[in-house]
mmCIF file of C-alpha atoms in Angstrom:
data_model
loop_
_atom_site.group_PDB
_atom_site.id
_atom_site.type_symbol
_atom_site.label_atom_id
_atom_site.label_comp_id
_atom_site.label_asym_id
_atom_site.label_seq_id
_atom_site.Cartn_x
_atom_site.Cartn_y
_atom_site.Cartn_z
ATOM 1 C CA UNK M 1 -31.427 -4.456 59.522
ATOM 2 C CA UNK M 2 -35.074 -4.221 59.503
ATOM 3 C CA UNK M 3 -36.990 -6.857 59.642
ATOM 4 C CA UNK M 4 -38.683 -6.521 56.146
ATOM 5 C CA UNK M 5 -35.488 -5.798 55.051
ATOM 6 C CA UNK M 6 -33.810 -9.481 56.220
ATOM 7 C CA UNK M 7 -36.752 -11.303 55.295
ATOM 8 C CA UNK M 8 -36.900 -10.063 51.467
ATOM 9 C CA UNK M 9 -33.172 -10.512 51.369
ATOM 10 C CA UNK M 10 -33.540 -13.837 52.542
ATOM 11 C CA UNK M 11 -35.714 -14.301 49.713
ATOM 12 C CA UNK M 12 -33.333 -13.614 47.426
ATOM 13 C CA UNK M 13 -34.444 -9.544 46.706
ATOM 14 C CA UNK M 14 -32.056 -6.821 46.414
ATOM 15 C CA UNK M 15 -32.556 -3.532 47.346
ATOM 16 C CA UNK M 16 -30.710 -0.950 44.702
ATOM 17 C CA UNK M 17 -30.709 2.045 47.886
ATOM 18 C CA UNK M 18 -30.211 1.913 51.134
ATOM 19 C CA UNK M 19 -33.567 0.321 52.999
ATOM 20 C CA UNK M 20 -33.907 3.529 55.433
ATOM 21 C CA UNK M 21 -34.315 6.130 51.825
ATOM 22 C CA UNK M 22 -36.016 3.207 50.545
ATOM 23 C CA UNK M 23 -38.884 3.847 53.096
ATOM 24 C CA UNK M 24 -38.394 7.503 52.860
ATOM 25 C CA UNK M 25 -39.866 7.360 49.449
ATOM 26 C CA UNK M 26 -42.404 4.993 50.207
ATOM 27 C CA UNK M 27 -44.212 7.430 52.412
ATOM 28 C CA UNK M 28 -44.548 9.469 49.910
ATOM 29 C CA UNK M 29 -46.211 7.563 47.311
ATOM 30 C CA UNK M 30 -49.792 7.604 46.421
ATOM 31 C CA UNK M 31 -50.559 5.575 43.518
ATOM 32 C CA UNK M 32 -49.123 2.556 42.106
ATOM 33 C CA UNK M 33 -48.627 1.440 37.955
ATOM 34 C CA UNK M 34 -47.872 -2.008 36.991
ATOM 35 C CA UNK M 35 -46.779 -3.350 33.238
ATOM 36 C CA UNK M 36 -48.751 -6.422 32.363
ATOM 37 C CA UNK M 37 -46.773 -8.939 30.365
ATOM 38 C CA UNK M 38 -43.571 -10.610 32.293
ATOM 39 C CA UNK M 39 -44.844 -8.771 35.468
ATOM 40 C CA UNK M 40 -48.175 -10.279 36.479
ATOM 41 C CA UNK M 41 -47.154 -13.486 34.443
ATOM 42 C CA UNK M 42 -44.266 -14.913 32.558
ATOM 43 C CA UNK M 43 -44.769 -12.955 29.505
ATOM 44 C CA UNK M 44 -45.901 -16.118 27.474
ATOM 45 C CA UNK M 45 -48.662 -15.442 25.038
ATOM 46 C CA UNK M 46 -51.548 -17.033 23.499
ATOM 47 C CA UNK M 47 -54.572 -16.152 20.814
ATOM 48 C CA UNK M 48 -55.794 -15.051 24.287
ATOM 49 C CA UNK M 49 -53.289 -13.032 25.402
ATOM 50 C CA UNK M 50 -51.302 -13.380 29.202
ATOM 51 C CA UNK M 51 -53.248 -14.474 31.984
ATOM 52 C CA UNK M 52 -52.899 -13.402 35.832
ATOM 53 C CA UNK M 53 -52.443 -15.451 38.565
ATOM 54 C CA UNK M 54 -55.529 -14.493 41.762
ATOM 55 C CA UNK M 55 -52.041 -14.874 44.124
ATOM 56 C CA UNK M 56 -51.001 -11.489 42.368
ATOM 57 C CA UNK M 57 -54.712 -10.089 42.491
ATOM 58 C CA UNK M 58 -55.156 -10.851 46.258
ATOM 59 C CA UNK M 59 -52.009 -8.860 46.624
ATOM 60 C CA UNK M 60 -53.001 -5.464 44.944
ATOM 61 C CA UNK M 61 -56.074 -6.037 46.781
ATOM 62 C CA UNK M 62 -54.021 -6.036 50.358
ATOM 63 C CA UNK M 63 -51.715 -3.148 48.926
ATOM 64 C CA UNK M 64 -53.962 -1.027 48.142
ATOM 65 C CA UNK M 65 -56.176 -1.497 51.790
ATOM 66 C CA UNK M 66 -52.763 -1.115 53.364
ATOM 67 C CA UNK M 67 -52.362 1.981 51.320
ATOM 68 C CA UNK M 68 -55.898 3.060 52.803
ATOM 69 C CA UNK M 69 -55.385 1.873 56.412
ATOM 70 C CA UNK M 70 -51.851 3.781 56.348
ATOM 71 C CA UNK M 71 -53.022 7.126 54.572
ATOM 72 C CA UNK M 72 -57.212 7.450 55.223
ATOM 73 C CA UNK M 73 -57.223 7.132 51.208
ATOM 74 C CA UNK M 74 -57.338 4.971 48.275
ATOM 75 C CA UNK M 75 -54.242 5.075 46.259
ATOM 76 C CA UNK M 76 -54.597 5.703 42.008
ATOM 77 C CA UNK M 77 -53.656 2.323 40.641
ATOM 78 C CA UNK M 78 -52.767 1.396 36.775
ATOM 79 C CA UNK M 79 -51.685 -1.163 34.334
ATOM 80 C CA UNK M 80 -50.126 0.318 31.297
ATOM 81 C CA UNK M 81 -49.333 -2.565 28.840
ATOM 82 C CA UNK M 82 -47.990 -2.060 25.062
ATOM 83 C CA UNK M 83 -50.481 -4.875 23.997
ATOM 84 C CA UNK M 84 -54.214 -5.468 24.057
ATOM 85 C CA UNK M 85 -54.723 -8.099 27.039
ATOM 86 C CA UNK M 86 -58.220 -9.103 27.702
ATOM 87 C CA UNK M 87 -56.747 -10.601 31.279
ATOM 88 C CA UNK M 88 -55.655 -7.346 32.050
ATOM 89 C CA UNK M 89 -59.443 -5.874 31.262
ATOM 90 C CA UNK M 90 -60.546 -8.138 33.637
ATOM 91 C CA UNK M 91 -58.594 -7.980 36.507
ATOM 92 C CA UNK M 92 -58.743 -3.869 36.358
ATOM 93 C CA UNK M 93 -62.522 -4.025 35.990
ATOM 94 C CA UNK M 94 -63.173 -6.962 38.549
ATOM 95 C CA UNK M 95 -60.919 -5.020 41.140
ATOM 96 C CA UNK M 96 -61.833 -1.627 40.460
ATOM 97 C CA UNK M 97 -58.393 -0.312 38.982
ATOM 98 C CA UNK M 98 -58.392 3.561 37.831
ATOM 99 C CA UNK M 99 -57.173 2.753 34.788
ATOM 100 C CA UNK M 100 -55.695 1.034 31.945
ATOM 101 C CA UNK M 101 -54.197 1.629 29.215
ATOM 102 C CA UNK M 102 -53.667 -0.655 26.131
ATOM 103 C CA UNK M 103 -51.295 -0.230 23.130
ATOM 104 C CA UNK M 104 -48.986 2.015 24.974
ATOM 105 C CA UNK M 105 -46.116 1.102 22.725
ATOM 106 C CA UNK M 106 -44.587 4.709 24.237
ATOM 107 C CA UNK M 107 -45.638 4.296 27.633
ATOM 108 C CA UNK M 108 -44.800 7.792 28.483
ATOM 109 C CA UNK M 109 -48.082 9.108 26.885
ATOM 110 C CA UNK M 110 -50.138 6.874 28.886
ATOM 111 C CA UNK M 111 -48.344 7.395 31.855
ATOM 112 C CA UNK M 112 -48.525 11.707 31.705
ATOM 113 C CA UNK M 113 -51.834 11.267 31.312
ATOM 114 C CA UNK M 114 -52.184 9.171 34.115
ATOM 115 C CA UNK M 115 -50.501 11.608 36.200
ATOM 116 C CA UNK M 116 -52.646 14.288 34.669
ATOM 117 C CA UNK M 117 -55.730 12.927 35.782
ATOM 118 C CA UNK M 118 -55.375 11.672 39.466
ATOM 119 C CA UNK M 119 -53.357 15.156 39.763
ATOM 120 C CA UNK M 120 -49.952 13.014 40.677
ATOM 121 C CA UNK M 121 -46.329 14.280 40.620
ATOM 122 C CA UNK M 122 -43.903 11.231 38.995
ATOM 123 C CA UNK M 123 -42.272 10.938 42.167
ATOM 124 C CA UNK M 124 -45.270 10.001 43.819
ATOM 125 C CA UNK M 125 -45.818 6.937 41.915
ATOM 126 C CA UNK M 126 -44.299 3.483 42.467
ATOM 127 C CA UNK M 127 -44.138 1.559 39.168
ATOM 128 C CA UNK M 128 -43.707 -2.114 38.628
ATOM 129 C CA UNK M 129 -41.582 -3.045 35.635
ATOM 130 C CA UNK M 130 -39.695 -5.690 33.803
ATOM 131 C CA UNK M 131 -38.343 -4.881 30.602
ATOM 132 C CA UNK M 132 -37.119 -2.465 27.832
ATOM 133 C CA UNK M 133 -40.089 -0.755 27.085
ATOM 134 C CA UNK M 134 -41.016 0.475 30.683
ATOM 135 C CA UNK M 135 -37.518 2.347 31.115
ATOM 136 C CA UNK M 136 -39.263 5.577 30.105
ATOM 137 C CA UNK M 137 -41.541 5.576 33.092
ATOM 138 C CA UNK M 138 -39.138 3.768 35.686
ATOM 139 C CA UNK M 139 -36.853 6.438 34.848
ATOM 140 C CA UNK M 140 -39.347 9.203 36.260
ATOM 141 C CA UNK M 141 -40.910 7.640 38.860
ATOM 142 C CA UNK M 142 -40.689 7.632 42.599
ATOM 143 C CA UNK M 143 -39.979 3.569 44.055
ATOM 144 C CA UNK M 144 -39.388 1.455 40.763
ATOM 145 C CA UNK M 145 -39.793 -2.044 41.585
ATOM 146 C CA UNK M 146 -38.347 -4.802 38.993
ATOM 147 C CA UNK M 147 -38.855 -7.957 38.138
ATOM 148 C CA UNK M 148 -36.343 -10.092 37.741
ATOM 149 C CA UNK M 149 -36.300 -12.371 34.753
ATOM 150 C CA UNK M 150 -33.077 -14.906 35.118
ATOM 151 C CA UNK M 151 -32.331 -14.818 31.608
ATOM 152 C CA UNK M 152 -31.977 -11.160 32.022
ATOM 153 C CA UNK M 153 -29.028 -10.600 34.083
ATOM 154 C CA UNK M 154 -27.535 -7.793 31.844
ATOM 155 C CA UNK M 155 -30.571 -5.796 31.655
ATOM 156 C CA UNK M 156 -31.092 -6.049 35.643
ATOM 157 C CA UNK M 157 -27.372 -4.702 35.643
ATOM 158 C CA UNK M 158 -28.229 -1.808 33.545
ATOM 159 C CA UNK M 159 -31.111 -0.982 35.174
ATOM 160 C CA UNK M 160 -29.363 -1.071 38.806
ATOM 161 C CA UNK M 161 -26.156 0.992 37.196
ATOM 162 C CA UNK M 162 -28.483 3.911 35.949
ATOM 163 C CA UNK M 163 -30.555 4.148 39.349
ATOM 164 C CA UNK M 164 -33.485 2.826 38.163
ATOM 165 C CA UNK M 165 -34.309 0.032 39.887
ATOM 166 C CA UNK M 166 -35.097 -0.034 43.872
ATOM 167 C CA UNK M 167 -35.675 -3.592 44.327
ATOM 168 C CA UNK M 168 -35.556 -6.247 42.425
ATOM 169 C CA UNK M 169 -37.196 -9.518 42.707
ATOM 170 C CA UNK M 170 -36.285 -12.416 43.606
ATOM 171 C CA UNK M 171 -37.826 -14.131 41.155
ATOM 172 C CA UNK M 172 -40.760 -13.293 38.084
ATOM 173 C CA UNK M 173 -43.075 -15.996 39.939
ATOM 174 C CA UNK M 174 -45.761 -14.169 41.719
ATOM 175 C CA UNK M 175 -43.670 -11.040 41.681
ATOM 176 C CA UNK M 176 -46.482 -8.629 42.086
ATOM 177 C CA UNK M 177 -47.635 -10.572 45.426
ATOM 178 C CA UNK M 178 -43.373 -10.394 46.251
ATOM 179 C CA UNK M 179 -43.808 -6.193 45.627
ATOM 180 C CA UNK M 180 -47.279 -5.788 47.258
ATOM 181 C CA UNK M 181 -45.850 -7.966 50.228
ATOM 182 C CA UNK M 182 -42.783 -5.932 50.813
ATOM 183 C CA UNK M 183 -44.876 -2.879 50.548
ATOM 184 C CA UNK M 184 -47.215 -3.717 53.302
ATOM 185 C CA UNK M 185 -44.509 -4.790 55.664
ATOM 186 C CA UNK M 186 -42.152 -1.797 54.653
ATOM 187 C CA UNK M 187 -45.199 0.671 55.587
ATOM 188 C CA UNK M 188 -45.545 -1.580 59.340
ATOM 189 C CA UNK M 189 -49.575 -2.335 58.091
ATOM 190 C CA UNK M 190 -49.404 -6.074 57.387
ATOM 191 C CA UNK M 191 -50.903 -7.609 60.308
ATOM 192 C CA UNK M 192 -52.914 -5.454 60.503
ATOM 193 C CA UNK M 193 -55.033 -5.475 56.873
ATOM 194 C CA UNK M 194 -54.464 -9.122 56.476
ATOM 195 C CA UNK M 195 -56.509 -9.331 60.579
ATOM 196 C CA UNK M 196 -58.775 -6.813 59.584
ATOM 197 C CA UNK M 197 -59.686 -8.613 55.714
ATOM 198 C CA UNK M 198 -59.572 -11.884 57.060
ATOM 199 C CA UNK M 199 -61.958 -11.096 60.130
ATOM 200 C CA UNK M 200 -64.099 -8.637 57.088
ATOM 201 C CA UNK M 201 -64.121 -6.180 59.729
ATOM 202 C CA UNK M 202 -65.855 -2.681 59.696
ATOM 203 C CA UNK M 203 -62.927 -0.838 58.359
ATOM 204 C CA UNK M 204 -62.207 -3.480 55.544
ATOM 205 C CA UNK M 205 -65.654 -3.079 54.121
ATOM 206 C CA UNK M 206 -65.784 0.594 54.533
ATOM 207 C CA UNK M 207 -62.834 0.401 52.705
ATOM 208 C CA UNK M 208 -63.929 -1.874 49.926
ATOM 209 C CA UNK M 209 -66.980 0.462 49.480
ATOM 210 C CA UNK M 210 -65.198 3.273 48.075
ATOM 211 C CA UNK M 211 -63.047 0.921 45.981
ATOM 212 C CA UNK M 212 -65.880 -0.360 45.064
ATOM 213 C CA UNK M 213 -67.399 2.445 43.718
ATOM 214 C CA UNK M 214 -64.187 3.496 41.212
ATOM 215 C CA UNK M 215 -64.935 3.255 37.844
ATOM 216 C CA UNK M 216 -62.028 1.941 35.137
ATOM 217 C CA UNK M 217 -61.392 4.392 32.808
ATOM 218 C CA UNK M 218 -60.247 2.213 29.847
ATOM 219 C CA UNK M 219 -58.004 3.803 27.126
ATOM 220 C CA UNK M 220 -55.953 3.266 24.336
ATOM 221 C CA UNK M 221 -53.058 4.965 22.522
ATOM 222 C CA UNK M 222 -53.630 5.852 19.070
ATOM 223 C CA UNK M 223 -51.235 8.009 17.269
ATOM 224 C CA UNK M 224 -49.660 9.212 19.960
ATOM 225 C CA UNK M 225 -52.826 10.146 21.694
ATOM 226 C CA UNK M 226 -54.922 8.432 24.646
ATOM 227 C CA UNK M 227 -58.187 7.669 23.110
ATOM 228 C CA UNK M 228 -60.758 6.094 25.037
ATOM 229 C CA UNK M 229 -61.655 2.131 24.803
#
């Protein structure tokens, strides 16, 4: 076994394929999608919505310079949520997202158009899912990455018996930093971007530049239509 393989194992992950088509697909991917609620927290809500935890953050931050140290380019990165998070706005502005989209109670309108924009192919997207309403999307997409909620066990089931789940977490705490992780060490670029963004280096900030300079394109859907926010 690899040793990204035995160490997310360990951890309690399952891998749906066979590790060695699991990286296969990997190398193709160029942009990455997550769902919001239940994915980058527990799906509890408030009158202000679902927070994020900066664990999670710190790890799209590393995925996506990974992606970049791997590939010489920035990958197309998305949250598509069915609600109206004000978390979400801030984490996709702060870090420089492409895009989100809010209200995507049919997720497959956000996501086409998505696709249509950063000129993507579904199978060249890796999505990060965790429930009912992302099945849509997981079903078209290239890597599908879920995350496991315990109480769940029927739906994880489902989604494993109909191929549409890769990997699974080992857990829905901090299970975006869990998928970004096993990303990184999947593509052989770990020690590497966490040297090179701890040390600030020359390539991190050249890197960090042109995320820097992406502008979120914030939308909504509105009868069955992306309108933007």
């Amino acid at each position: 076994m690899d040793n990204t393989e035995i160490i997310f194992t360990e951890l309690g992950g399952t891998f749906s394929r066979p590790f060695a088509e699991f990286k296969n697909q990997l190398a193709l991917i160029k942009a990455y999608v997550f769902d919001w609620d239940g994915v980058f927290n527990d799906g509890v809500k408030t009158d202000q919505g679902s927070p994020f935890s900066e664990v999670d953050a710190m790890g799209t931050n590393m995925l996506r310079f990974g992606h970049w140290l791997k590939h010489g380019s920035l990958p197309a990165v998305a949250v598509i949520t069915g609600e109206d998070n004000p978390a979400a706005k801030l984490l996709s502005q702060r870090d420089h997202f492409h895009a989100l989209y809010f209200k995507s109670t049919n997720k497959l309108v956000a996501f086409e158009h998505f696709l249509q924009t950063n000129s993507l192919k579904a199978s060249e997207v890796a999505f990060v899912y965790d429930d009912v309403l992302d099945l849509g999307m997981a079903e078209k997409c290239g890597l599908r990455f879920l995350v496991k909620h315990h109480a769940a066990p029927l739906f994880q089931n489902y989604s494993v018996k109909n191929q549409i789940a890769d990997y699974i977490t080992s857990t829905d705490d901090h299970a975006v930093r869990e998928v970004c992780e096993l990303i990184l060490g999947s593509n052989g670029v770990y020690d590497e971007a966490i040297q090179k963004r701890s040390h600030f280096d020359e390539l991190y900030q050249k890197y960090l530049g042109e995320r820097n300079r992406v502008v979120t394109q914030i939308s909504f859907i509105k009868d069955g239509k992306v309108v933007a926010g």
